[in-house]
XYZ file of N, CA and C in Angstrom:
750
model
N 21.464 -16.544 -2.535
C 20.922 -15.509 -3.405
C 22.063 -14.753 -4.069
N 21.929 -14.494 -5.386
C 23.021 -13.818 -6.086
C 23.040 -12.324 -5.781
N 24.124 -11.693 -6.174
C 24.372 -10.290 -5.820
C 23.318 -9.355 -6.404
N 22.853 -9.634 -7.622
C 21.855 -8.777 -8.262
C 20.547 -8.783 -7.477
N 20.113 -9.957 -7.033
C 18.890 -10.058 -6.249
C 19.039 -9.344 -4.909
N 20.165 -9.557 -4.259
C 20.405 -8.915 -2.969
C 20.397 -7.397 -3.096
N 21.001 -6.886 -4.172
C 21.040 -5.432 -4.379
C 19.642 -4.862 -4.533
N 18.780 -5.562 -5.292
C 17.410 -5.086 -5.475
C 16.647 -5.091 -4.153
N 16.765 -6.171 -3.394
C 16.047 -6.254 -2.130
C 16.591 -5.272 -1.096
N 17.894 -5.071 -1.091
C 18.484 -4.114 -0.152
C 18.033 -2.688 -0.452
N 17.686 -2.417 -1.720
C 17.227 -1.071 -2.083
C 15.869 -0.739 -1.455
N 15.170 -1.749 -0.975
C 13.854 -1.532 -0.376
C 13.890 -1.515 1.152
N 15.075 -1.659 1.731
C 15.191 -1.802 3.181
C 14.590 -0.620 3.935
N 13.750 -0.919 4.890
C 13.083 0.045 5.780
C 12.193 1.035 5.033
N 11.746 0.642 3.840
C 10.930 1.550 3.051
C 9.494 1.083 2.875
N 8.734 1.916 2.176
C 7.329 1.658 1.888
C 7.169 1.106 0.473
N 6.501 -0.021 0.373
C 6.096 -0.589 -0.910
C 4.588 -0.366 -1.019
N 4.156 0.245 -2.099
C 2.732 0.562 -2.246
C 2.073 -0.438 -3.187
N 0.998 -1.042 -2.714
C 0.233 -1.981 -3.526
C -0.738 -1.194 -4.392
N -0.483 -1.196 -5.692
C -1.258 -0.388 -6.649
C -2.133 -1.317 -7.482
N -3.269 -1.712 -6.916
C -4.128 -2.690 -7.568
C -5.539 -2.147 -7.725
N -6.166 -2.513 -8.824
C -7.551 -2.127 -9.058
C -8.203 -3.204 -9.915
N -9.470 -3.488 -9.609
C -10.262 -4.434 -10.394
C -11.286 -3.668 -11.221
N -11.705 -4.282 -12.310
C -12.619 -3.592 -13.228
C -13.966 -3.261 -12.596
N -14.361 -4.000 -11.556
C -15.636 -3.693 -10.900
C -15.469 -2.794 -9.675
N -14.266 -2.279 -9.436
C -14.060 -1.297 -8.370
C -14.626 0.049 -8.808
N -15.212 0.824 -7.887
C -15.787 2.123 -8.267
C -14.746 3.134 -8.724
N -13.479 2.918 -8.426
C -12.434 3.866 -8.830
C -11.775 3.476 -10.154
N -12.237 2.395 -10.781
C -11.528 1.882 -11.955
C -11.552 2.844 -13.140
N -10.355 3.073 -13.709
C -10.187 3.650 -15.041
C -9.017 2.901 -15.673
N -8.834 3.029 -16.945
C -7.792 2.267 -17.629
C -6.392 2.570 -17.106
N -6.187 3.800 -16.612
C -4.838 4.185 -16.192
C -4.696 4.390 -14.687
N -5.695 3.976 -13.902
C -5.662 4.283 -12.477
C -4.501 3.598 -11.764
N -4.174 2.365 -12.141
C -3.066 1.676 -11.468
C -1.746 2.389 -11.724
N -1.583 2.918 -12.932
C -0.370 3.667 -13.263
C -0.313 4.951 -12.444
N -1.432 5.650 -12.321
C -1.469 6.882 -11.533
C -1.156 6.607 -10.063
N -1.654 5.488 -9.550
C -1.323 5.103 -8.180
C 0.183 4.931 -8.029
N 0.790 4.218 -8.980
C 2.225 3.933 -8.905
C 3.052 5.207 -9.063
N 2.630 6.092 -9.965
C 3.342 7.366 -10.131
C 3.253 8.194 -8.847
N 2.098 8.168 -8.199
C 1.932 8.887 -6.933
C 2.829 8.289 -5.852
N 2.924 6.944 -5.827
C 3.782 6.272 -4.853
C 5.241 6.636 -5.057
N 5.671 6.656 -6.315
C 7.058 7.028 -6.604
C 7.318 8.477 -6.208
N 6.403 9.361 -6.512
C 6.537 10.777 -6.131
C 6.682 10.909 -4.621
N 5.958 10.072 -3.870
C 5.974 10.160 -2.402
C 7.244 9.588 -1.789
N 8.003 8.831 -2.566
C 9.233 8.262 -2.037
C 9.174 6.774 -1.745
N 8.169 6.074 -2.258
C 8.070 4.627 -2.064
C 9.282 3.937 -2.672
N 9.610 2.767 -2.133
C 10.789 2.022 -2.602
C 10.416 0.860 -3.507
N 9.124 0.611 -3.682
C 8.694 -0.490 -4.532
C 7.205 -0.433 -4.773
N 6.762 -1.240 -5.741
C 5.354 -1.321 -6.115
C 4.934 -2.789 -6.078
N 3.724 -3.040 -5.642
C 3.110 -4.364 -5.786
C 1.915 -4.193 -6.713
N 1.852 -5.002 -7.771
C 0.804 -4.817 -8.769
C 0.272 -6.154 -9.260
N -0.966 -6.122 -9.715
C -1.675 -7.322 -10.136
C -1.955 -7.308 -11.639
N -1.737 -8.446 -12.272
C -2.058 -8.765 -13.664
C -0.944 -8.314 -14.601
N -0.665 -9.135 -15.595
C 0.372 -8.767 -16.572
C 0.107 -7.406 -17.218
N -1.152 -7.121 -17.500
C -1.502 -5.858 -18.143
C -1.099 -4.660 -17.287
N -1.478 -4.675 -16.013
C -1.182 -3.531 -15.150
C 0.301 -3.470 -14.790
N 0.939 -4.628 -14.628
C 2.384 -4.640 -14.355
C 3.137 -3.992 -15.506
N 2.801 -4.386 -16.715
C 3.481 -3.863 -17.906
C 3.276 -2.349 -18.022
N 2.049 -1.887 -17.789
C 1.746 -0.462 -17.908
C 2.502 0.358 -16.862
N 2.586 -0.159 -15.639
C 3.305 0.549 -14.578
C 4.797 0.588 -14.872
N 5.348 -0.518 -15.337
C 6.790 -0.581 -15.608
C 7.207 0.411 -16.682
N 6.308 0.753 -17.578
C 6.620 1.729 -18.623
C 6.763 3.140 -18.069
N 6.152 3.391 -16.914
C 6.111 4.755 -16.370
C 6.873 4.937 -15.063
N 7.090 3.850 -14.339
C 7.650 3.950 -12.987
C 8.868 3.051 -12.868
N 9.961 3.619 -12.396
C 11.212 2.872 -12.260
C 11.449 2.505 -10.799
N 10.678 1.537 -10.331
C 10.827 1.016 -8.970
C 10.752 -0.505 -9.026
N 11.376 -1.207 -8.072
C 11.230 -2.654 -8.027
C 9.759 -3.057 -7.996
N 9.439 -4.112 -8.721
C 8.044 -4.527 -8.887
C 7.804 -5.921 -8.313
N 6.881 -5.995 -7.348
C 6.335 -7.271 -6.901
C 5.094 -7.527 -7.734
N 5.132 -8.575 -8.534
C 4.017 -8.863 -9.429
C 3.244 -10.095 -9.007
N 1.960 -10.061 -9.238
C 1.089 -11.200 -8.982
C -0.026 -11.203 -10.021
N -0.759 -12.278 -10.054
C -1.857 -12.389 -11.011
C -3.025 -13.035 -10.276
N -4.039 -12.222 -9.969
C -5.194 -12.712 -9.236
C -6.190 -13.374 -10.192
N -6.458 -14.640 -9.923
C -7.405 -15.407 -10.731
C -8.349 -16.119 -9.766
N -9.632 -15.743 -9.821
C -10.605 -16.285 -8.876
C -11.390 -17.457 -9.466
N -11.725 -18.417 -8.601
C -12.637 -19.505 -8.921
C -13.607 -19.668 -7.762
N -14.788 -20.178 -8.055
C -15.806 -20.334 -7.013
C -15.447 -21.394 -5.990
N -14.647 -22.378 -6.403
C -14.406 -23.534 -5.538
C -13.138 -23.429 -4.690
N -12.530 -22.249 -4.633
C -11.304 -22.098 -3.849
C -11.101 -20.649 -3.434
N -10.367 -20.454 -2.341
C -9.980 -19.110 -1.921
C -8.548 -18.782 -2.339
N -7.911 -19.666 -3.099
C -6.567 -19.412 -3.612
C -6.704 -18.629 -4.924
N -6.154 -17.417 -4.942
C -6.296 -16.587 -6.135
C -5.024 -15.828 -6.505
N -4.026 -15.822 -5.659
C -2.798 -15.071 -5.939
C -1.825 -15.950 -6.723
N -1.665 -15.647 -8.005
C -0.754 -16.365 -8.896
C -0.851 -17.876 -8.651
N -1.992 -18.481 -8.976
C -2.236 -19.860 -8.563
C -1.644 -20.944 -9.459
N -1.059 -20.568 -10.604
C -0.522 -21.572 -11.531
C 0.843 -21.144 -12.063
N 1.570 -22.111 -12.615
C 2.854 -21.801 -13.233
C 2.681 -20.863 -14.413
N 1.648 -21.056 -15.209
C 1.408 -20.160 -16.351
C 1.195 -18.729 -15.868
N 0.461 -18.555 -14.766
C 0.243 -17.212 -14.222
C 1.560 -16.602 -13.778
N 2.398 -17.398 -13.125
C 3.707 -16.909 -12.686
C 4.561 -16.499 -13.880
N 4.534 -17.282 -14.939
C 5.301 -16.947 -16.136
C 4.826 -15.630 -16.751
N 3.502 -15.433 -16.779
C 2.963 -14.185 -17.338
C 3.395 -12.976 -16.511
N 3.398 -13.131 -15.204
C 3.851 -12.051 -14.317
C 5.318 -11.729 -14.591
N 6.139 -12.741 -14.711
C 7.562 -12.562 -14.958
C 7.818 -11.912 -16.316
N 7.131 -12.399 -17.340
C 7.318 -11.871 -18.685
C 6.805 -10.440 -18.817
N 5.869 -10.043 -17.937
C 5.363 -8.668 -17.957
C 6.358 -7.676 -17.373
N 7.387 -8.193 -16.665
C 8.421 -7.298 -16.156
C 8.570 -7.254 -14.657
N 7.872 -8.123 -13.931
C 8.013 -8.131 -12.468
C 9.417 -8.570 -12.068
N 9.942 -7.958 -11.023
C 11.236 -8.359 -10.467
C 11.064 -9.470 -9.434
N 9.898 -9.471 -8.797
C 9.567 -10.416 -7.728
C 8.206 -11.020 -8.051
N 8.077 -12.338 -7.936
C 6.803 -13.008 -8.173
C 6.191 -13.383 -6.834
N 4.969 -12.925 -6.594
C 4.256 -13.264 -5.363
C 3.350 -14.463 -5.618
N 3.411 -15.440 -4.709
C 2.606 -16.650 -4.807
C 1.846 -16.886 -3.511
N 0.638 -17.432 -3.607
C -0.054 -17.934 -2.422
C 0.681 -19.192 -1.979
N 1.238 -19.166 -0.784
C 1.956 -20.324 -0.245
C 1.313 -20.817 1.045
N -0.009 -20.675 1.121
C -0.752 -21.196 2.260
C -1.048 -22.680 2.055
N -1.724 -23.270 3.024
C -2.126 -24.675 2.931
C -3.482 -24.840 2.250
N -4.070 -23.760 1.768
C -5.369 -23.844 1.119
C -5.280 -24.680 -0.163
N -6.395 -25.301 -0.516
C -6.438 -26.152 -1.700
C -6.851 -25.326 -2.913
N -6.121 -25.495 -4.000
C -6.348 -24.712 -5.218
C -7.481 -25.294 -6.056
N -7.836 -24.569 -7.103
C -8.832 -25.020 -8.081
C -8.423 -26.349 -8.699
N -7.115 -26.579 -8.791
C -6.594 -27.811 -9.388
C -6.526 -28.969 -8.391
N -6.843 -28.688 -7.102
C -6.927 -29.742 -6.116
C -5.653 -30.052 -5.361
N -4.711 -29.113 -5.312
C -3.461 -29.348 -4.580
C -3.238 -28.214 -3.586
N -2.419 -28.428 -2.555
C -2.112 -27.329 -1.626
C -1.425 -26.189 -2.377
N -1.789 -24.979 -2.062
C -1.227 -23.825 -2.782
C 0.294 -23.808 -2.729
N 0.876 -24.196 -1.589
C 2.325 -24.100 -1.429
C 3.094 -25.038 -2.348
N 2.432 -26.026 -2.933
C 3.096 -26.931 -3.882
C 3.737 -26.191 -5.056
N 3.124 -25.061 -5.452
C 3.591 -24.351 -6.639
C 4.966 -23.726 -6.454
N 5.324 -23.410 -5.227
C 6.570 -22.685 -4.976
C 7.781 -23.415 -5.548
N 7.903 -24.688 -5.269
C 9.059 -25.439 -5.766
C 9.076 -25.515 -7.287
N 7.904 -25.559 -7.890
C 7.811 -25.616 -9.354
C 8.292 -24.309 -9.969
N 7.821 -23.186 -9.431
C 8.246 -21.882 -9.951
C 9.730 -21.659 -9.698
N 10.215 -22.082 -8.538
C 11.647 -21.976 -8.224
C 12.491 -22.711 -9.270
N 12.006 -23.872 -9.702
C 12.735 -24.667 -10.692
C 12.602 -24.092 -12.102
N 11.384 -23.660 -12.472
C 11.117 -23.236 -13.846
C 11.542 -21.794 -14.130
N 11.556 -20.936 -13.104
C 11.968 -19.532 -13.284
C 13.034 -19.228 -12.230
N 14.193 -19.843 -12.326
C 15.205 -19.735 -11.265
C 15.750 -18.330 -11.070
N 15.652 -17.490 -12.104
C 16.188 -16.137 -11.992
C 15.262 -15.192 -11.231
N 14.046 -15.625 -10.940
C 13.078 -14.768 -10.254
C 13.293 -14.775 -8.745
N 12.977 -13.642 -8.114
C 12.859 -13.573 -6.664
C 11.425 -13.974 -6.329
N 11.252 -14.862 -5.366
C 9.911 -15.350 -5.046
C 9.496 -14.881 -3.657
N 8.324 -14.251 -3.613
C 7.718 -13.816 -2.359
C 6.574 -14.760 -2.030
N 6.611 -15.362 -0.861
C 5.563 -16.273 -0.411
C 4.550 -15.504 0.429
N 3.327 -15.390 -0.071
C 2.232 -14.815 0.709
C 1.675 -15.923 1.590
N 1.749 -15.725 2.899
C 1.347 -16.767 3.851
C 0.384 -16.178 4.883
N -0.178 -17.061 5.724
C -1.098 -16.583 6.753
C -0.680 -16.981 8.164
N 0.293 -17.889 8.292
C 0.725 -18.332 9.611
C 2.245 -18.477 9.656
N 2.765 -18.553 10.844
C 4.201 -18.766 11.034
C 4.637 -20.078 10.402
N 3.847 -21.122 10.579
C 4.187 -22.444 10.052
C 4.266 -22.426 8.528
N 3.357 -21.702 7.891
C 3.395 -21.593 6.425
C 4.640 -20.840 5.969
N 5.042 -19.839 6.740
C 6.262 -19.102 6.403
C 7.477 -20.015 6.487
N 7.556 -20.813 7.528
C 8.686 -21.727 7.685
C 8.758 -22.724 6.534
N 7.614 -23.259 6.159
C 7.582 -24.224 5.055
C 7.987 -23.555 3.739
N 7.515 -22.329 3.517
C 7.860 -21.615 2.288
C 9.366 -21.401 2.187
N 9.993 -21.030 3.279
C 11.444 -20.830 3.278
C 12.159 -22.145 3.002
N 11.687 -23.217 3.593
C 12.282 -24.534 3.341
C 12.168 -24.925 1.866
N 11.122 -24.435 1.206
C 10.889 -24.766 -0.200
C 11.505 -23.763 -1.171
N 12.246 -22.778 -0.650
C 12.989 -21.894 -1.531
C 12.514 -20.467 -1.662
N 11.575 -20.021 -0.832
C 11.123 -18.628 -0.898
C 12.245 -17.678 -0.492
N 12.378 -16.581 -1.220
C 13.352 -15.549 -0.874
C 12.787 -14.573 0.151
N 11.464 -14.370 0.089
C 10.763 -13.420 0.959
C 9.509 -14.095 1.483
N 9.151 -13.820 2.727
C 7.848 -14.231 3.252
C 7.128 -12.992 3.760
N 5.811 -12.987 3.574
C 4.983 -11.870 4.034
C 3.631 -12.411 4.481
N 3.117 -11.950 5.629
C 1.830 -12.439 6.126
C 0.641 -11.770 5.442
N 0.714 -11.664 4.144
C -0.303 -10.995 3.329
C -1.686 -11.594 3.528
N -1.747 -12.905 3.717
C -3.033 -13.600 3.778
C -3.492 -13.873 5.210
N -2.821 -13.259 6.169
C -3.238 -13.325 7.565
C -4.573 -12.594 7.711
N -5.602 -13.339 8.086
C -6.936 -12.755 8.163
C -7.806 -13.087 6.978
N -7.246 -13.757 5.978
C -7.987 -14.049 4.754
C -8.143 -15.540 4.476
N -7.596 -16.381 5.334
C -7.808 -17.819 5.231
C -8.827 -18.225 6.283
N -9.402 -19.419 6.128
C -10.416 -19.865 7.089
C -9.846 -19.913 8.502
N -8.584 -20.299 8.611
C -7.950 -20.422 9.921
C -7.768 -19.079 10.613
N -7.615 -18.017 9.830
C -7.309 -16.702 10.409
C -8.386 -15.654 10.137
N -9.532 -16.070 9.600
C -10.550 -15.115 9.134
C -11.122 -14.239 10.244
N -11.013 -14.663 11.488
C -11.574 -13.904 12.613
C -10.705 -12.717 13.000
N -9.530 -12.594 12.410
C -8.554 -11.595 12.832
C -8.801 -10.263 12.133
N -8.737 -9.184 12.878
C -8.993 -7.857 12.333
C -7.722 -7.058 12.074
N -6.736 -7.164 12.975
C -5.563 -6.302 12.879
C -4.289 -7.074 12.635
N -3.166 -6.375 12.522
C -1.877 -7.033 12.292
C -1.426 -7.811 13.518
N -0.769 -8.933 13.273
C -0.255 -9.762 14.355
C 1.223 -9.424 14.554
N 1.482 -8.419 15.369
C 2.856 -7.963 15.569
C 3.717 -9.035 16.251
N 3.108 -9.824 17.120
C 3.871 -10.840 17.835
C 4.413 -11.899 16.865
N 3.559 -12.354 15.937
C 4.019 -13.343 14.956
C 5.043 -12.731 14.010
N 4.824 -11.483 13.618
C 5.803 -10.798 12.767
C 7.161 -10.760 13.456
N 7.186 -10.375 14.722
C 8.453 -10.293 15.450
C 9.137 -11.658 15.514
N 8.354 -12.703 15.733
C 8.909 -14.062 15.785
C 9.510 -14.456 14.436
N 8.814 -14.118 13.355
C 9.329 -14.411 12.024
C 10.631 -13.659 11.761
N 10.662 -12.396 12.131
C 11.869 -11.584 11.903
C 13.058 -12.136 12.683
N 12.827 -12.562 13.919
C 13.908 -13.121 14.736
C 14.399 -14.456 14.182
N 13.464 -15.345 13.852
C 13.835 -16.715 13.532
C 14.243 -16.933 12.079
N 13.803 -16.055 11.186
C 14.084 -16.259 9.770
C 15.107 -15.276 9.200
N 15.690 -14.434 10.055
C 16.531 -13.346 9.559
C 17.745 -13.835 8.775
N 18.200 -15.049 9.034
C 19.378 -15.561 8.344
C 19.034 -16.400 7.114
N 17.742 -16.608 6.855
C 17.361 -17.486 5.751
C 16.422 -16.857 4.731
N 15.800 -15.720 5.065
C 14.889 -15.066 4.119
C 14.631 -13.636 4.571
N 14.115 -12.844 3.650
C 13.664 -11.494 3.980
C 12.221 -11.598 4.475
N 11.887 -10.836 5.513
C 10.513 -10.782 6.015
C 9.965 -9.390 5.720
N 8.917 -9.352 4.926
C 8.252 -8.095 4.596
C 6.860 -8.127 5.210
N 6.460 -7.026 5.817
C 5.133 -6.964 6.433
C 4.108 -6.473 5.420
N 3.025 -7.214 5.326
C 1.900 -6.794 4.484
C 0.618 -7.280 5.117
N -0.396 -6.422 5.115
C -1.700 -6.785 5.632
C -2.091 -6.027 6.877
N -3.229 -5.327 6.826
C -3.821 -4.650 7.987
C -2.974 -3.487 8.508
N -2.220 -2.857 7.645
C -1.421 -1.689 8.044
C -2.139 -0.441 7.529
N -2.593 0.409 8.448
C -3.447 1.528 8.059
C -2.865 2.905 8.365
N -1.792 2.976 9.158
C -1.227 4.278 9.507
C 0.296 4.219 9.411
N 0.948 5.382 9.285
C 2.417 5.401 9.329
C 2.956 4.818 10.628
N 2.228 5.019 11.717
C 2.674 4.480 13.004
C 2.649 2.947 12.993
N 1.624 2.365 12.369
C 1.573 0.905 12.217
C 2.792 0.415 11.443
N 3.106 1.103 10.349
C 4.240 0.702 9.518
C 5.549 0.790 10.285
N 5.711 1.850 11.076
C 6.953 2.043 11.827
C 7.120 0.956 12.884
N 6.027 0.496 13.491
C 6.102 -0.608 14.449
C 6.715 -1.845 13.778
N 6.314 -2.091 12.539
C 6.801 -3.274 11.821
C 8.296 -3.178 11.545
N 8.762 -1.999 11.176
C 10.197 -1.815 10.955
C 10.952 -1.985 12.265
N 10.404 -1.448 13.336
C 11.025 -1.582 14.654
C 11.153 -3.052 15.057
N 10.154 -3.860 14.692
C 10.154 -5.280 15.051
C 11.051 -6.112 14.142
N 11.570 -5.499 13.075
C 12.533 -6.200 12.247
C 12.134 -6.445 10.816
N 10.964 -5.975 10.402
C 10.548 -6.166 9.017
C 11.517 -5.461 8.071
N 11.815 -6.100 6.945
C 12.726 -5.515 5.966
C 12.093 -4.303 5.290
N 10.797 -4.389 5.018
C 10.037 -3.303 4.402
C 8.571 -3.536 4.719
N 7.726 -2.576 4.364
C 6.301 -2.677 4.654
C 5.507 -2.392 3.386
N 4.546 -3.272 3.098
C 3.623 -3.063 1.981
C 2.315 -2.510 2.522
N 1.827 -1.437 1.907
C 0.519 -0.878 2.258
C -0.289 -0.735 0.976
N -1.528 -1.187 1.021
C -2.383 -1.108 -0.148
C -3.636 -0.316 0.113
N -4.647 -0.961 0.702
C -5.982 -0.359 0.828
C -5.982 1.015 1.478
N -5.157 1.209 2.496
C -5.158 2.488 3.212
C -4.671 3.641 2.347
N -3.944 3.311 1.260
C -3.401 4.345 0.389
C -4.126 4.406 -0.956
N -4.383 3.245 -1.553
C -4.812 3.226 -2.955
C -6.242 2.760 -3.191
N -6.980 2.451 -2.131
C -8.354 1.983 -2.323
C -9.304 2.824 -1.466
N -9.568 4.063 -1.890
C -10.365 4.984 -1.069
C -11.782 4.502 -0.808
N -12.340 3.684 -1.707
C -13.692 3.179 -1.473
C -13.729 2.257 -0.260
N -12.631 1.489 -0.032
C -12.582 0.629 1.150
C -12.265 1.422 2.413
N -11.455 2.475 2.267
C -11.207 3.352 3.411
C -12.512 4.000 3.873
N -13.302 4.487 2.913
C -14.595 5.097 3.245
C -15.529 4.071 3.887
N -15.526 2.862 3.355
C -16.410 1.824 3.896
C -16.016 1.434 5.313
N -14.717 1.485 5.605
C -14.260 1.194 6.960
C -14.813 2.223 7.953
N -14.816 3.503 7.554
C -15.389 4.554 8.406
C -16.892 4.339 8.575
N -17.576 4.072 7.466
C -19.027 3.878 7.516
C -19.384 2.689 8.404
N -18.592 1.643 8.312
C -18.827 0.450 9.128
C -18.840 0.807 10.609
N -17.846 1.565 11.049
C -17.785 1.935 12.464
C -18.894 2.906 12.844
N -19.114 3.919 11.999
C -20.110 4.937 12.334
C -21.528 4.389 12.347
N -21.758 3.284 11.663
C -23.096 2.687 11.637
C -23.270 1.617 12.713
N -22.292 1.522 13.607
C -22.394 0.560 14.699
C -22.115 -0.865 14.281
N -21.211 -1.020 13.321
C -20.822 -2.352 12.846
C -22.014 -3.186 12.391
N -22.899 -2.571 11.640
C -24.047 -3.304 11.105
C -23.664 -4.147 9.891
N -22.624 -3.730 9.214
C -22.108 -4.523 8.102
C -20.586 -4.535 8.219
N -19.971 -5.571 7.710
C -18.519 -5.717 7.842
C -17.839 -5.282 6.552
N -17.045 -4.224 6.620
C -16.380 -3.717 5.424
C -15.436 -4.752 4.827
N -14.955 -5.685 5.650
C -14.047 -6.707 5.144
C -14.724 -7.669 4.172
N -16.049 -7.777 4.238
C -16.744 -8.596 3.245
C -16.504 -8.052 1.845
N -16.462 -6.723 1.739
C -16.168 -6.105 0.444
C -14.702 -6.285 0.076
N -13.816 -6.167 1.070
C -12.403 -6.320 0.825
C -12.072 -7.734 0.350
N -12.786 -8.734 0.875
C -12.502 -10.135 0.541
C -13.294 -10.622 -0.678
N -14.103 -9.776 -1.267
C -14.955 -10.204 -2.380
C -14.140 -10.736 -3.546
N -14.681 -11.748 -4.202
C -14.049 -12.282 -5.406
C -14.439 -11.411 -6.600
N -13.514 -11.273 -7.542
C -13.738 -10.459 -8.729
C -13.577 -11.321 -9.983
N -14.407 -11.044 -10.953
C -14.253 -11.671 -12.275
C -14.069 -13.181 -12.147
N -14.992 -13.829 -11.485
C -14.903 -15.266 -11.254
C -14.874 -16.019 -12.578
N -13.924 -16.943 -12.689
C -13.824 -17.784 -13.869
C -14.157 -19.209 -13.499
N -14.600 -19.952 -14.446
C -14.976 -21.352 -14.195
C -13.897 -22.289 -14.720
């Protein structure tokens, strides 16, 4: 990794990255809500932003001077792969101003009929100047992503693939194993199921380079639904709403 990339990643060490994402069918949606989320994160002292879609990435970059993890969520009915699923999507994220491109690097099959992790080597070749973050769901997927050129791995999709869908909370044991075994070959960032500052601090203690938090900070409708779920005796699962597909395309 070149010095410029290392400097950017080192600037996020032991800090909070806030995922500032909103979909048009979310009850909190307004045209500028993602920007307001990012401005609030910067005011609070966050070290980076994670944002979805070229439009929202571009708008945030105009107002907030923090490293940007960019992705482009594109849903299809026939697959659960939606995080930057194509080279064109990755290019749009990069051209919008993202410093880091996040890709689904799980073993799930894409709309195009190939394993999601296949795209990593293509993006590495076609956009060599980009830092690539591999969103994975298992230790094995993280290892494969690093072998294929990922600069960062994060268990973002832990709990969201068929293999891990039964999981409710963060897997600290797997995170610790990743931090120990991959420390000399990639950055490990924790993302997924982090709801309190204490949860985040555990991840840093276990060796995570930084921690991404989204729903607990920027999606109050899901925070409220999580409370309602428990208070109603778990009659409905709030995660069904969290995992819902948006703006399905054919």
